[in-house]
N, CA and C atoms as an extended XYZ file, in Angstrom:
540
Properties=species:S:1:pos:R:3:atomname:S:1:resname:S:1:resid:I:1 pbc="F F F"
N         5.117       -1.746      -29.557 N   UNK     1
C         3.693       -1.764      -29.834 CA  UNK     1
C         3.179       -3.209      -29.959 C   UNK     1
N         3.960       -4.072      -30.622 N   UNK     2
C         3.533       -5.463      -30.765 CA  UNK     2
C         3.390       -6.129      -29.404 C   UNK     2
N         4.327       -5.804      -28.501 N   UNK     3
C         4.249       -6.386      -27.158 CA  UNK     3
C         2.988       -5.930      -26.453 C   UNK     3
N         2.640       -4.658      -26.614 N   UNK     4
C         1.435       -4.145      -25.960 CA  UNK     4
C         0.190       -4.816      -26.517 C   UNK     4
N         0.136       -4.970      -27.842 N   UNK     5
C        -1.027       -5.617      -28.456 CA  UNK     5
C        -1.161       -7.043      -27.929 C   UNK     5
N        -0.037       -7.738      -27.763 N   UNK     6
C        -0.089       -9.095      -27.223 CA  UNK     6
C        -0.610       -9.092      -25.794 C   UNK     6
N        -0.177       -8.111      -25.022 N   UNK     7
C        -0.630       -8.001      -23.637 CA  UNK     7
C        -2.117       -7.668      -23.597 C   UNK     7
N        -2.521       -6.706      -24.405 N   UNK     8
C        -3.918       -6.292      -24.398 CA  UNK     8
C        -4.830       -7.420      -24.849 C   UNK     8
N        -4.323       -8.314      -25.676 N   UNK     9
C        -5.164       -9.417      -26.133 CA  UNK     9
C        -5.576      -10.341      -24.991 C   UNK     9
N        -4.895      -10.227      -23.864 N   UNK    10
C        -5.220      -11.049      -22.702 CA  UNK    10
C        -5.988      -10.277      -21.633 C   UNK    10
N        -6.468       -9.106      -21.963 N   UNK    11
C        -7.076       -8.205      -20.987 CA  UNK    11
C        -8.398       -8.720      -20.433 C   UNK    11
N        -8.670       -8.317      -19.193 N   UNK    12
C        -9.916       -8.666      -18.521 CA  UNK    12
C       -10.482       -7.438      -17.845 C   UNK    12
N       -11.794       -7.192      -17.949 N   UNK    13
C       -12.409       -6.053      -17.262 CA  UNK    13
C       -13.034       -6.518      -15.967 C   UNK    13
N       -12.512       -6.047      -14.861 N   UNK    14
C       -12.978       -6.476      -13.555 CA  UNK    14
C       -13.260       -5.256      -12.711 C   UNK    14
N       -14.430       -5.195      -12.120 N   UNK    15
C       -14.703       -4.109      -11.177 CA  UNK    15
C       -14.267       -4.548       -9.803 C   UNK    15
N       -13.646       -3.664       -9.092 N   UNK    16
C       -13.132       -4.014       -7.773 CA  UNK    16
C       -13.908       -3.271       -6.711 C   UNK    16
N       -14.276       -3.984       -5.667 N   UNK    17
C       -15.030       -3.361       -4.586 CA  UNK    17
C       -14.588       -3.950       -3.267 C   UNK    17
N       -14.088       -3.112       -2.377 N   UNK    18
C       -13.754       -3.581       -1.043 CA  UNK    18
C       -15.058       -3.682       -0.267 C   UNK    18
N       -15.050       -4.436        0.803 N   UNK    19
C       -16.233       -4.588        1.625 CA  UNK    19
C       -16.412       -3.347        2.481 C   UNK    19
N       -16.999       -2.312        1.888 N   UNK    20
C       -17.289       -1.066        2.600 CA  UNK    20
C       -18.668       -0.615        2.185 C   UNK    20
N       -19.057        0.554        2.660 N   UNK    21
C       -20.365        1.075        2.274 CA  UNK    21
C       -20.287        1.927        1.013 C   UNK    21
N       -19.161        1.910        0.319 N   UNK    22
C       -18.995        2.678       -0.904 CA  UNK    22
C       -19.927        2.129       -1.986 C   UNK    22
N       -20.543        3.024       -2.759 N   UNK    23
C       -21.362        2.587       -3.881 CA  UNK    23
C       -20.721        3.052       -5.177 C   UNK    23
N       -20.927        2.298       -6.225 N   UNK    24
C       -20.270        2.596       -7.485 CA  UNK    24
C       -21.261        2.939       -8.589 C   UNK    24
N       -22.484        3.224       -8.229 N   UNK    25
C       -23.496        3.725       -9.150 CA  UNK    25
C       -23.504        3.037      -10.496 C   UNK    25
N       -23.030        3.693      -11.542 N   UNK    26
C       -23.184        3.197      -12.908 CA  UNK    26
C       -22.487        1.851      -13.115 C   UNK    26
N       -21.360        1.607      -12.474 N   UNK    27
C       -20.674        0.326      -12.626 CA  UNK    27
C       -21.535       -0.802      -12.076 C   UNK    27
N       -22.255       -0.544      -10.999 N   UNK    28
C       -23.107       -1.572      -10.404 CA  UNK    28
C       -24.305       -1.918      -11.278 C   UNK    28
N       -24.657       -1.045      -12.204 N   UNK    29
C       -25.819       -1.284      -13.061 CA  UNK    29
C       -25.567       -2.351      -14.117 C   UNK    29
N       -24.318       -2.678      -14.380 N   UNK    30
C       -23.971       -3.666      -15.404 CA  UNK    30
C       -23.572       -4.964      -14.715 C   UNK    30
N       -24.247       -6.034      -15.051 N   UNK    31
C       -23.954       -7.332      -14.430 CA  UNK    31
C       -22.594       -7.840      -14.895 C   UNK    31
N       -21.731       -8.227      -13.960 N   UNK    32
C       -20.416       -8.734      -14.347 CA  UNK    32
C       -20.510      -10.141      -14.926 C   UNK    32
N       -19.467      -10.518      -15.647 N   UNK    33
C       -19.363      -11.896      -16.139 CA  UNK    33
C       -19.189      -12.849      -14.964 C   UNK    33
N       -18.401      -12.416      -13.984 N   UNK    34
C       -18.159      -13.176      -12.761 CA  UNK    34
C       -17.570      -12.228      -11.727 C   UNK    34
N       -17.477      -12.705      -10.501 N   UNK    35
C       -16.847      -11.919       -9.445 CA  UNK    35
C       -15.751      -12.760       -8.820 C   UNK    35
N       -14.533      -12.246       -8.863 N   UNK    36
C       -13.391      -12.877       -8.211 CA  UNK    36
C       -13.323      -12.315       -6.796 C   UNK    36
N       -13.153      -13.176       -5.800 N   UNK    37
C       -13.050      -12.722       -4.422 CA  UNK    37
C       -11.742      -13.218       -3.839 C   UNK    37
N       -11.007      -12.284       -3.242 N   UNK    38
C        -9.749      -12.621       -2.594 CA  UNK    38
C        -9.517      -11.631       -1.465 C   UNK    38
N        -9.090      -12.147       -0.325 N   UNK    39
C        -8.852      -11.291        0.839 CA  UNK    39
C       -10.158      -10.569        1.159 C   UNK    39
N       -10.123       -9.265        1.342 N   UNK    40
C       -11.330       -8.486        1.628 CA  UNK    40
C       -11.844       -7.750        0.396 C   UNK    40
N       -11.459       -8.205       -0.767 N   UNK    41
C       -11.777       -7.487       -1.993 CA  UNK    41
C       -12.539       -8.381       -2.965 C   UNK    41
N       -13.605       -7.833       -3.531 N   UNK    42
C       -14.349       -8.507       -4.598 CA  UNK    42
C       -13.989       -7.843       -5.913 C   UNK    42
N       -13.813       -8.631       -6.949 N   UNK    43
C       -13.437       -8.111       -8.249 CA  UNK    43
C       -14.424       -8.608       -9.302 C   UNK    43
N       -15.417       -7.785       -9.660 N   UNK    44
C       -16.320       -8.165      -10.752 CA  UNK    44
C       -15.573       -8.132      -12.084 C   UNK    44
N       -15.784       -9.112      -12.913 N   UNK    45
C       -15.123       -9.225      -14.209 CA  UNK    45
C       -16.133       -8.903      -15.303 C   UNK    45
N       -15.771       -7.980      -16.186 N   UNK    46
C       -16.650       -7.561      -17.275 CA  UNK    46
C       -15.986       -7.769      -18.621 C   UNK    46
N       -16.805       -7.896      -19.664 N   UNK    47
C       -16.297       -7.801      -21.025 CA  UNK    47
C       -16.566       -6.377      -21.515 C   UNK    47
N       -16.118       -6.048      -22.722 N   UNK    48
C       -16.285       -4.672      -23.188 CA  UNK    48
C       -17.749       -4.305      -23.390 C   UNK    48
N       -18.571       -5.246      -23.816 N   UNK    49
C       -19.993       -4.941      -24.005 CA  UNK    49
C       -20.617       -4.428      -22.714 C   UNK    49
N       -20.249       -5.006      -21.595 N   UNK    50
C       -20.745       -4.531      -20.314 CA  UNK    50
C       -20.162       -3.187      -19.934 C   UNK    50
N       -18.909       -2.991      -20.231 N   UNK    51
C       -18.213       -1.762      -19.876 CA  UNK    51
C       -18.614       -0.582      -20.762 C   UNK    51
N       -18.986       -0.849      -21.990 N   UNK    52
C       -19.230        0.202      -22.980 CA  UNK    52
C       -20.280        1.221      -22.539 C   UNK    52
N       -21.198        0.802      -21.684 N   UNK    53
C       -22.234        1.715      -21.198 CA  UNK    53
C       -21.628        2.956      -20.544 C   UNK    53
N       -20.489        2.804      -19.906 N   UNK    54
C       -19.829        3.935      -19.248 CA  UNK    54
C       -19.358        4.991      -20.231 C   UNK    54
N       -19.133        4.596      -21.463 N   UNK    55
C       -18.619        5.539      -22.455 CA  UNK    55
C       -19.701        6.410      -23.072 C   UNK    55
N       -20.944        6.172      -22.706 N   UNK    56
C       -22.040        6.991      -23.245 CA  UNK    56
C       -23.007        7.376      -22.128 C   UNK    56
N       -22.446        7.876      -21.036 N   UNK    57
C       -23.265        8.248      -19.887 CA  UNK    57
C       -24.170        9.429      -20.220 C   UNK    57
N       -25.292        9.474      -19.542 N   UNK    58
C       -26.207       10.600      -19.754 CA  UNK    58
C       -26.738       11.138      -18.431 C   UNK    58
N       -26.068       10.787      -17.327 N   UNK    59
C       -26.494       11.338      -16.050 CA  UNK    59
C       -25.732       12.636      -15.770 C   UNK    59
N       -25.877       13.159      -14.573 N   UNK    60
C       -25.285       14.462      -14.257 CA  UNK    60
C       -23.871       14.373      -13.697 C   UNK    60
N       -23.304       13.197      -13.627 N   UNK    61
C       -21.946       13.043      -13.119 CA  UNK    61
C       -20.908       13.292      -14.212 C   UNK    61
N       -19.694       13.565      -13.757 N   UNK    62
C       -18.532       13.584      -14.639 CA  UNK    62
C       -17.714       12.350      -14.286 C   UNK    62
N       -17.358       11.569      -15.291 N   UNK    63
C       -16.604       10.347      -15.089 CA  UNK    63
C       -15.193       10.518      -15.642 C   UNK    63
N       -14.220       10.136      -14.829 N   UNK    64
C       -12.835       10.062      -15.274 CA  UNK    64
C       -12.521        8.578      -15.351 C   UNK    64
N       -12.298        8.084      -16.562 N   UNK    65
C       -12.050        6.659      -16.790 CA  UNK    65
C       -10.603        6.512      -17.232 C   UNK    65
N        -9.802        5.875      -16.376 N   UNK    66
C        -8.372        5.743      -16.638 CA  UNK    66
C        -8.032        4.283      -16.919 C   UNK    66
N        -7.367        4.039      -18.051 N   UNK    67
C        -6.904        2.705      -18.424 CA  UNK    67
C        -5.457        2.565      -17.960 C   UNK    67
N        -5.180        1.528      -17.176 N   UNK    68
C        -3.885        1.377      -16.525 CA  UNK    68
C        -3.596       -0.093      -16.290 C   UNK    68
N        -2.403       -0.392      -15.763 N   UNK    69
C        -2.035       -1.744      -15.347 CA  UNK    69
C        -0.977       -1.650      -14.255 C   UNK    69
N        -0.923       -2.661      -13.419 N   UNK    70
C         0.042       -2.663      -12.315 CA  UNK    70
C         1.481       -2.741      -12.822 C   UNK    70
N         1.696       -3.274      -14.021 N   UNK    71
C         3.033       -3.410      -14.598 CA  UNK    71
C         3.475       -2.176      -15.375 C   UNK    71
N         2.633       -1.165      -15.474 N   UNK    72
C         2.910        0.048      -16.248 CA  UNK    72
C         3.381        1.152      -15.297 C   UNK    72
N         4.694        1.450      -15.328 N   UNK    73
C         5.265        2.423      -14.392 CA  UNK    73
C         4.609        3.807      -14.487 C   UNK    73
N         4.416        4.374      -15.693 N   UNK    74
C         3.754        5.691      -15.751 CA  UNK    74
C         2.318        5.645      -15.207 C   UNK    74
N         1.657        4.516      -15.398 N   UNK    75
C         0.293        4.359      -14.876 CA  UNK    75
C         0.304        4.406      -13.352 C   UNK    75
N         1.190        3.641      -12.765 N   UNK    76
C         1.283        3.553      -11.310 CA  UNK    76
C         1.659        4.920      -10.724 C   UNK    76
N         2.549        5.635      -11.401 N   UNK    77
C         2.983        6.948      -10.904 CA  UNK    77
C         1.856        7.966      -10.884 C   UNK    77
N         0.904        7.866      -11.815 N   UNK    78
C        -0.173        8.855      -11.851 CA  UNK    78
C        -1.398        8.454      -11.023 C   UNK    78
N        -1.507        7.215      -10.582 N   UNK    79
C        -2.679        6.772       -9.816 CA  UNK    79
C        -2.988        7.638       -8.593 C   UNK    79
N        -1.996        8.072       -7.819 N   UNK    80
C        -2.329        8.931       -6.671 CA  UNK    80
C        -3.063       10.217       -7.065 C   UNK    80
N        -2.795       10.725       -8.258 N   UNK    81
C        -3.490       11.938       -8.717 CA  UNK    81
C        -4.985       11.660       -8.929 C   UNK    81
N        -5.295       10.495       -9.481 N   UNK    82
C        -6.693       10.119       -9.690 CA  UNK    82
C        -7.398        9.909       -8.354 C   UNK    82
N        -6.701        9.303       -7.406 N   UNK    83
C        -7.280        9.086       -6.080 CA  UNK    83
C        -7.557       10.422       -5.385 C   UNK    83
N        -6.628       11.361       -5.487 N   UNK    84
C        -6.816       12.678       -4.871 CA  UNK    84
C        -7.980       13.416       -5.526 C   UNK    84
N        -8.043       13.365       -6.835 N   UNK    85
C        -9.163       14.007       -7.564 CA  UNK    85
C       -10.483       13.403       -7.115 C   UNK    85
N       -10.541       12.077       -6.996 N   UNK    86
C       -11.783       11.401       -6.596 CA  UNK    86
C       -12.246       11.901       -5.233 C   UNK    86
N       -11.330       12.066       -4.301 N   UNK    87
C       -11.684       12.533       -2.958 CA  UNK    87
C       -12.074       14.006       -2.958 C   UNK    87
N       -11.286       14.829       -3.642 N   UNK    88
C       -11.515       16.273       -3.609 CA  UNK    88
C       -12.763       16.702       -4.384 C   UNK    88
N       -13.145       15.939       -5.397 N   UNK    89
C       -14.251       16.354       -6.256 CA  UNK    89
C       -15.489       15.459       -6.129 C   UNK    89
N       -15.510       14.609       -5.145 N   UNK    90
C       -16.669       13.725       -4.947 CA  UNK    90
C       -17.950       14.541       -4.760 C   UNK    90
N       -17.875       15.625       -4.020 N   UNK    91
C       -19.062       16.461       -3.775 CA  UNK    91
C       -19.523       17.189       -5.033 C   UNK    91
N       -18.707       17.201       -6.066 N   UNK    92
C       -19.077       17.837       -7.336 CA  UNK    92
C       -19.520       16.788       -8.356 C   UNK    92
N       -19.922       15.612       -7.869 N   UNK    93
C       -20.396       14.515       -8.717 CA  UNK    93
C       -19.363       14.060       -9.742 C   UNK    93
N       -18.139       13.876       -9.273 N   UNK    94
C       -17.078       13.334      -10.098 CA  UNK    94
C       -16.796       11.915       -9.607 C   UNK    94
N       -16.749       10.966      -10.543 N   UNK    95
C       -16.447        9.577      -10.203 CA  UNK    95
C       -15.269        9.096      -11.032 C   UNK    95
N       -14.276        8.529      -10.360 N   UNK    96
C       -13.101        7.982      -11.016 CA  UNK    96
C       -13.274        6.473      -11.143 C   UNK    96
N       -13.040        5.965      -12.352 N   UNK    97
C       -13.098        4.531      -12.614 CA  UNK    97
C       -11.747        4.133      -13.204 C   UNK    97
N       -11.053        3.247      -12.522 N   UNK    98
C        -9.731        2.787      -12.936 CA  UNK    98
C        -9.885        1.442      -13.630 C   UNK    98
N        -9.655        1.416      -14.926 N   UNK    99
C        -9.833        0.205      -15.731 CA  UNK    99
C        -8.489       -0.520      -15.838 C   UNK    99
N        -8.344       -1.587      -15.086 N   UNK   100
C        -7.106       -2.353      -15.096 CA  UNK   100
C        -7.011       -3.202      -16.357 C   UNK   100
N        -5.851       -3.162      -16.960 N   UNK   101
C        -5.570       -3.998      -18.126 CA  UNK   101
C        -4.553       -5.079      -17.770 C   UNK   101
N        -4.567       -5.477      -16.507 N   UNK   102
C        -3.696       -6.558      -16.054 CA  UNK   102
C        -4.159       -7.886      -16.637 C   UNK   102
N        -3.250       -8.858      -16.620 N   UNK   103
C        -3.586      -10.189      -17.095 CA  UNK   103
C        -4.659      -10.813      -16.199 C   UNK   103
N        -5.651      -11.478      -16.772 N   UNK   104
C        -6.705      -12.109      -15.979 CA  UNK   104
C        -6.177      -13.080      -14.931 C   UNK   104
N        -5.102      -13.787      -15.247 N   UNK   105
C        -4.563      -14.751      -14.287 CA  UNK   105
C        -3.725      -14.087      -13.192 C   UNK   105
N        -3.647      -12.761      -13.204 N   UNK   106
C        -2.882      -12.021      -12.196 CA  UNK   106
C        -3.778      -11.259      -11.225 C   UNK   106
N        -5.085      -11.496      -11.268 N   UNK   107
C        -6.004      -10.798      -10.375 CA  UNK   107
C        -5.621      -11.043       -8.921 C   UNK   107
N        -5.484      -12.310       -8.548 N   UNK   108
C        -5.198      -12.664       -7.160 CA  UNK   108
C        -3.755      -12.353       -6.757 C   UNK   108
N        -2.815      -12.548       -7.663 N   UNK   109
C        -1.403      -12.393       -7.298 CA  UNK   109
C        -0.852      -10.986       -7.481 C   UNK   109
N        -1.449      -10.180       -8.346 N   UNK   110
C        -0.901       -8.841       -8.605 CA  UNK   110
C        -1.920       -7.724       -8.389 C   UNK   110
N        -3.070       -7.812       -9.031 N   UNK   111
C        -4.017       -6.694       -9.009 CA  UNK   111
C        -4.585       -6.434       -7.613 C   UNK   111
N        -5.157       -7.439       -7.007 N   UNK   112
C        -5.774       -7.232       -5.691 CA  UNK   112
C        -4.738       -6.830       -4.639 C   UNK   112
N        -3.563       -7.473       -4.583 N   UNK   113
C        -2.560       -6.989       -3.624 CA  UNK   113
C        -2.163       -5.529       -3.878 C   UNK   113
N        -2.086       -5.128       -5.143 N   UNK   114
C        -1.750       -3.750       -5.471 CA  UNK   114
C        -2.829       -2.797       -4.955 C   UNK   114
N        -4.089       -3.147       -5.203 N   UNK   115
C        -5.213       -2.317       -4.749 CA  UNK   115
C        -5.183       -2.166       -3.232 C   UNK   115
N        -4.950       -3.268       -2.553 N   UNK   116
C        -4.936       -3.229       -1.089 CA  UNK   116
C        -3.714       -2.491       -0.550 C   UNK   116
N        -2.549       -2.719       -1.128 N   UNK   117
C        -1.320       -2.058       -0.678 CA  UNK   117
C        -1.411       -0.546       -0.837 C   UNK   117
N        -1.999       -0.111       -1.956 N   UNK   118
C        -2.091        1.322       -2.251 CA  UNK   118
C        -3.413        1.928       -1.783 C   UNK   118
N        -4.225        1.102       -1.125 N   UNK   119
C        -5.503        1.551       -0.563 CA  UNK   119
C        -6.337        2.330       -1.585 C   UNK   119
N        -6.467        1.783       -2.783 N   UNK   120
C        -7.253        2.446       -3.825 CA  UNK   120
C        -8.721        2.447       -3.421 C   UNK   120
N        -9.319        3.610       -3.432 N   UNK   121
C       -10.722        3.746       -3.067 CA  UNK   121
C       -11.624        3.978       -4.270 C   UNK   121
N       -11.043        4.350       -5.396 N   UNK   122
C       -11.833        4.525       -6.616 CA  UNK   122
C       -12.309        3.163       -7.100 C   UNK   122
N       -13.324        3.170       -7.923 N   UNK   123
C       -13.788        1.937       -8.542 CA  UNK   123
C       -12.684        1.418       -9.456 C   UNK   123
N       -12.351        0.139       -9.326 N   UNK   124
C       -11.349       -0.490      -10.182 CA  UNK   124
C       -12.052       -1.588      -10.962 C   UNK   124
N       -11.877       -1.601      -12.273 N   UNK   125
C       -12.453       -2.642      -13.113 CA  UNK   125
C       -11.364       -3.255      -13.977 C   UNK   125
N       -11.481       -4.535      -14.253 N   UNK   126
C       -10.529       -5.250      -15.103 CA  UNK   126
C       -11.261       -5.706      -16.362 C   UNK   126
N       -10.737       -5.400      -17.513 N   UNK   127
C       -11.403       -5.673      -18.788 CA  UNK   127
C       -11.034       -7.052      -19.324 C   UNK   127
N       -12.023       -7.918      -19.493 N   UNK   128
C       -11.809       -9.265      -20.015 CA  UNK   128
C       -12.410       -9.360      -21.409 C   UNK   128
N       -11.664       -8.870      -22.383 N   UNK   129
C       -12.139       -8.918      -23.756 CA  UNK   129
C       -10.938       -8.899      -24.686 C   UNK   129
N       -10.577      -10.052      -25.258 N   UNK   130
C        -9.382      -10.136      -26.094 CA  UNK   130
C        -9.530       -9.481      -27.467 C   UNK   130
N       -10.711       -8.969      -27.794 N   UNK   131
C       -10.924       -8.365      -29.115 CA  UNK   131
C       -10.542       -6.884      -29.094 C   UNK   131
N        -9.282       -6.572      -28.660 N   UNK   132
C        -8.862       -5.190      -28.504 CA  UNK   132
C        -8.938       -4.388      -29.796 C   UNK   132
N        -8.765       -5.016      -30.937 N   UNK   133
C        -8.867       -4.276      -32.201 CA  UNK   133
C       -10.285       -3.785      -32.447 C   UNK   133
N       -11.252       -4.396      -31.788 N   UNK   134
C       -12.641       -3.972      -31.895 CA  UNK   134
C       -12.975       -2.905      -30.865 C   UNK   134
N       -12.561       -3.096      -29.601 N   UNK   135
C       -12.999       -2.177      -28.556 CA  UNK   135
C       -12.120       -0.947      -28.370 C   UNK   135
N       -10.822       -1.012      -28.695 N   UNK   136
C        -9.969        0.178      -28.532 CA  UNK   136
C       -10.514        1.362      -29.334 C   UNK   136
N       -10.862        1.202      -30.615 N   UNK   137
C       -11.409        2.359      -31.344 CA  UNK   137
C       -12.784        2.804      -30.842 C   UNK   137
N       -13.494        1.933      -30.128 N   UNK   138
C       -14.771        2.345      -29.549 CA  UNK   138
C       -14.553        3.264      -28.352 C   UNK   138
N       -13.427        3.097      -27.671 N   UNK   139
C       -13.083        4.010      -26.582 CA  UNK   139
C       -12.750        5.360      -27.197 C   UNK   139
N       -11.864        5.356      -28.207 N   UNK   140
C       -11.547        6.567      -28.961 CA  UNK   140
C       -10.837        6.182      -30.245 C   UNK   140
N       -11.275        6.768      -31.353 N   UNK   141
C       -10.707        6.457      -32.673 CA  UNK   141
C        -9.211        6.745      -32.739 C   UNK   141
N        -8.735        7.717      -31.956 N   UNK   142
C        -7.324        8.095      -32.014 CA  UNK   142
C        -6.430        7.246      -31.115 C   UNK   142
N        -7.013        6.366      -30.288 N   UNK   143
C        -6.224        5.611      -29.319 CA  UNK   143
C        -5.411        4.525      -30.002 C   UNK   143
N        -4.091        4.571      -29.809 N   UNK   144
C        -3.197        3.551      -30.364 CA  UNK   144
C        -3.253        2.261      -29.558 C   UNK   144
N        -3.773        2.331      -28.336 N   UNK   145
C        -3.808        1.186      -27.444 CA  UNK   145
C        -2.794        1.298      -26.320 C   UNK   145
N        -1.914        2.316      -26.382 N   UNK   146
C        -0.910        2.514      -25.334 CA  UNK   146
C        -1.576        3.001      -24.055 C   UNK   146
N        -0.969        2.661      -22.914 N   UNK   147
C        -1.446        3.147      -21.630 CA  UNK   147
C        -0.313        3.876      -20.922 C   UNK   147
N        -0.632        4.797      -20.034 N   UNK   148
C        -1.962        5.140      -19.554 CA  UNK   148
C        -2.751        5.928      -20.596 C   UNK   148
N        -4.053        5.791      -20.504 N   UNK   149
C        -4.987        6.541      -21.339 CA  UNK   149
C        -6.192        6.880      -20.470 C   UNK   149
N        -6.786        8.031      -20.725 N   UNK   150
C        -7.880        8.506      -19.887 CA  UNK   150
C        -8.970        9.121      -20.747 C   UNK   150
N       -10.211        8.871      -20.353 N   UNK   151
C       -11.364        9.514      -20.967 CA  UNK   151
C       -12.085       10.269      -19.854 C   UNK   151
N       -12.414       11.513      -20.115 N   UNK   152
C       -13.253       12.270      -19.191 CA  UNK   152
C       -14.566       12.517      -19.914 C   UNK   152
N       -15.654       12.131      -19.261 N   UNK   153
C       -16.973       12.164      -19.899 CA  UNK   153
C       -17.987       12.819      -18.969 C   UNK   153
N       -18.788       13.682      -19.547 N   UNK   154
C       -19.970       14.192      -18.862 CA  UNK   154
C       -21.112       14.123      -19.871 C   UNK   154
N       -22.274       14.560      -19.445 N   UNK   155
C       -23.436       14.491      -20.330 CA  UNK   155
C       -23.214       15.270      -21.630 C   UNK   155
N       -22.479       16.385      -21.549 N   UNK   156
C       -22.347       17.278      -22.702 CA  UNK   156
C       -20.953       17.351      -23.307 C   UNK   156
N       -19.995       16.612      -22.751 N   UNK   157
C       -18.621       16.755      -23.214 CA  UNK   157
C       -17.869       15.438      -23.040 C   UNK   157
N       -16.882       15.233      -23.914 N   UNK   158
C       -16.054       14.024      -23.856 CA  UNK   158
C       -14.670       14.354      -24.395 C   UNK   158
N       -13.618       13.975      -23.650 N   UNK   159
C       -12.248       14.176      -24.111 CA  UNK   159
C       -11.431       12.926      -23.825 C   UNK   159
N       -10.507       12.626      -24.723 N   UNK   160
C        -9.634       11.471      -24.602 CA  UNK   160
C        -8.184       11.937      -24.526 C   UNK   160
N        -7.390       11.260      -23.681 N   UNK   161
C        -5.988       11.624      -23.482 CA  UNK   161
C        -5.146       10.355      -23.462 C   UNK   161
N        -4.205       10.249      -24.365 N   UNK   162
C        -3.274        9.125      -24.376 CA  UNK   162
C        -1.944        9.656      -23.833 C   UNK   162
N        -1.883        9.771      -22.497 N   UNK   163
C        -0.729       10.383      -21.844 CA  UNK   163
C        -0.783       10.139      -20.352 C   UNK   163
N         0.328       10.443      -19.687 N   UNK   164
C         0.364       10.457      -18.228 CA  UNK   164
C        -0.029       11.857      -17.764 C   UNK   164
N        -0.648       11.912      -16.588 N   UNK   165
C        -1.051       13.193      -16.025 CA  UNK   165
C        -0.260       13.525      -14.768 C   UNK   165
N         0.042       14.816      -14.603 N   UNK   166
C         0.421       15.324      -13.297 CA  UNK   166
C        -0.891       15.703      -12.620 C   UNK   166
N        -0.857       15.947      -11.327 N   UNK   167
C        -2.086       16.355      -10.647 CA  UNK   167
C        -2.624       17.655      -11.232 C   UNK   167
N        -1.752       18.607      -11.475 N   UNK   168
C        -2.174       19.924      -11.998 CA  UNK   168
C        -2.830       19.773      -13.368 C   UNK   168
N        -2.247       18.941      -14.238 N   UNK   169
C        -2.826       18.733      -15.574 CA  UNK   169
C        -4.197       18.065      -15.484 C   UNK   169
N        -4.305       17.049      -14.642 N   UNK   170
C        -5.574       16.333      -14.503 CA  UNK   170
C        -6.652       17.244      -13.939 C   UNK   170
N        -6.322       17.998      -12.927 N   UNK   171
C        -7.294       18.912      -12.329 CA  UNK   171
C        -7.729       19.984      -13.322 C   UNK   171
N        -6.798       20.498      -14.112 N   UNK   172
C        -7.133       21.505      -15.133 CA  UNK   172
C        -8.137       20.941      -16.144 C   UNK   172
N        -7.885       19.719      -16.617 N   UNK   173
C        -8.805       19.103      -17.581 CA  UNK   173
C       -10.173       18.871      -16.951 C   UNK   173
N       -10.198       18.392      -15.717 N   UNK   174
C       -11.461       18.147      -15.022 CA  UNK   174
C       -12.250       19.437      -14.843 C   UNK   174
N       -11.578       20.507      -14.475 N   UNK   175
C       -12.261       21.787      -14.235 CA  UNK   175
C       -12.977       22.276      -15.493 C   UNK   175
N       -12.461       21.954      -16.660 N   UNK   176
C       -13.141       22.324      -17.908 CA  UNK   176
C       -14.491       21.624      -18.041 C   UNK   176
N       -14.648       20.499      -17.371 N   UNK   177
C       -15.901       19.753      -17.413 CA  UNK   177
C       -16.880       20.223      -16.344 C   UNK   177
N       -16.397       20.508      -15.172 N   UNK   178
C       -17.312       20.799      -14.066 CA  UNK   178
C       -17.657       22.270      -13.930 C   UNK   178
N       -16.989       23.151      -14.687 N   UNK   179
C       -17.327       24.567      -14.636 CA  UNK   179
C       -18.280       24.969      -15.738 C   UNK   179
N       -18.573       24.038      -16.632 N   UNK   180
C       -19.499       24.364      -17.738 CA  UNK   180
C       -20.941       24.164      -17.314 C   UNK   180
């Protein structure tokens, strides 16, 4: 746990956008601290104050917000499930946002190559806010800070999960949001 807290203290929130016609709606509404550009990928960098707006959405979409890092094996193993959900449920107004907790100095050497290698199409953001003791409980009071962690939010419902998902588990949780 101490190692994780040390790692999280170096976290950066960065939105990632490849040069395509994809739009990221709510993420685009918050001005980034800066934008890192490497290869064909732009990475907007946010602090938690900018990111926090996503945790209190009031539009008609359902948001799946997953906290992960390229160095976290369980996180990497579940990413394909989030990508599949994003594709299969896009027509049902579901948006997946992958919040990278990678080190800020690893954007160019680790995060962007990972995004490109795995062809991630979901919105990817990197959190740049070392005050994790302040923002972790704002995500969810029960969150210890361990990753992977996921929040599913809609206008009328919110659930937090500090666990890895299989595709079946993730889809089951999502269906509870979109069938109501």
